[in-house]
Amino acid sequence: MNIVSTIVRKTLPLVFNRQFHAQNVLRQDKKPSVQVGKPFCLEPIENESHTLRKHNNARRQRLYEFGLYVAACMPKYVQKVQMQHTDELEILVAPEGMFQVLSFMCHHQHACYNVCSAATAIDVPSRNFRFEVVYCLLSLRFGERARVKTYTDELTPLHSAYSLWRVCNYFEREIYDMFGIVFSHHPDLRRILTDYGFTGHPLRKDFPLVGYTEVRYDDELKKIVYEPVEFAQEMRHYQLESPWNYLKNFHEGYNTPKPPAENKE
């Protein structure tokens, strides 16, 4: 433990003082990711609510120290370590070091994250690197969870985690199908949810909600037919009032002229 603490103490100040480009940081928050006065200690969270789950500050501190240990061991790739309000550890890494950090989390004796419970992506088109890729990991030895995040764009591939966790085969195929993110070193990168001839990626923010084509069964041709989507609803006239308000237009005597106003004087 003395060796580990020595490595952390010597390496982490270099990590905290690094200057990252704004476009390469996943969470561009104004607040710093660590405290300036005590960078190795988290402020305890105390709430007096009877309905919200109370924070386990000792457990949060242990997870945060483990995240700092990962950053000290791999300072070239780890860009940020943070704790979420749900007491979950997040490690933000550069895309070129995603596989190295995942290998560390999987094989290192102090981590043992031998289960990848989920992998997904987030699309933010306003960013230079519009996609966030998230791996949710579970350590059966220590009973802890962690999330490893990175970023990429439409053309830059990420190294597949299939060699670490076989379940990533289906997770990464779904990410490729829904977002169009390419994974290198993947044994079978093809669509998993949409049709083989499908064009586009449904979960991209620039993909239309109704899609580009529609599928129907033609009784005359006796086969499934793909046709371009027709936007017939654009020419419809919508009445935004409640049905109980515009039904008065059909009552008897609606078109008769109004009686003249009585002079009360």
C-alpha angles and dihedrals in degrees: 000000000000090000091050093049091048091053091049094048094050100041106038097066087060090051093049093049095051117118113223127191112253092236092055097054114090098210110038096195123160092224117081118251092233134034116263097216099043109016093174097052130066121217109250115248115222124181130175096208117130094203104044121080112255119241119248098221094185091054091046090053093050092050092047091050089051089052089051089050090054090049090050093050094047107025092153093067109023110087102173142003120202142162121228125221087255090063092251124141120236124192115193114202139178115261094242090058099043095105093044093053092045090050089051091050092048103044108025115107092227092053112031094176092169097161128066102199097182145352126195143148140233125214120214106168094190092068126084088233098039100185130074115195116201129193117194111207133192127201111209092188097056099021094233135129131216139176125220116199135188138163137233143157136235096282107032111090125216125219110258120243092211092111090057100042121014091207089069087076090078096033093055093043089055091048090050092048097046101036107017095238110156122222121200122213090030115142098213113014105175137120118292108178108026129058121280092246094046116134120215134004116279101211096053112112091231093056114102117247093234095045127223102276136033128211126220139157115249113214093199096049093035093221143087113278128203115211135172114264114261115215096208093151091070091076095050123108112233122204106205095195124100115268088243090061103051096039087080087076090074102049121113116278095018094130095046115108118261117259115253116267114258118241106234093193 
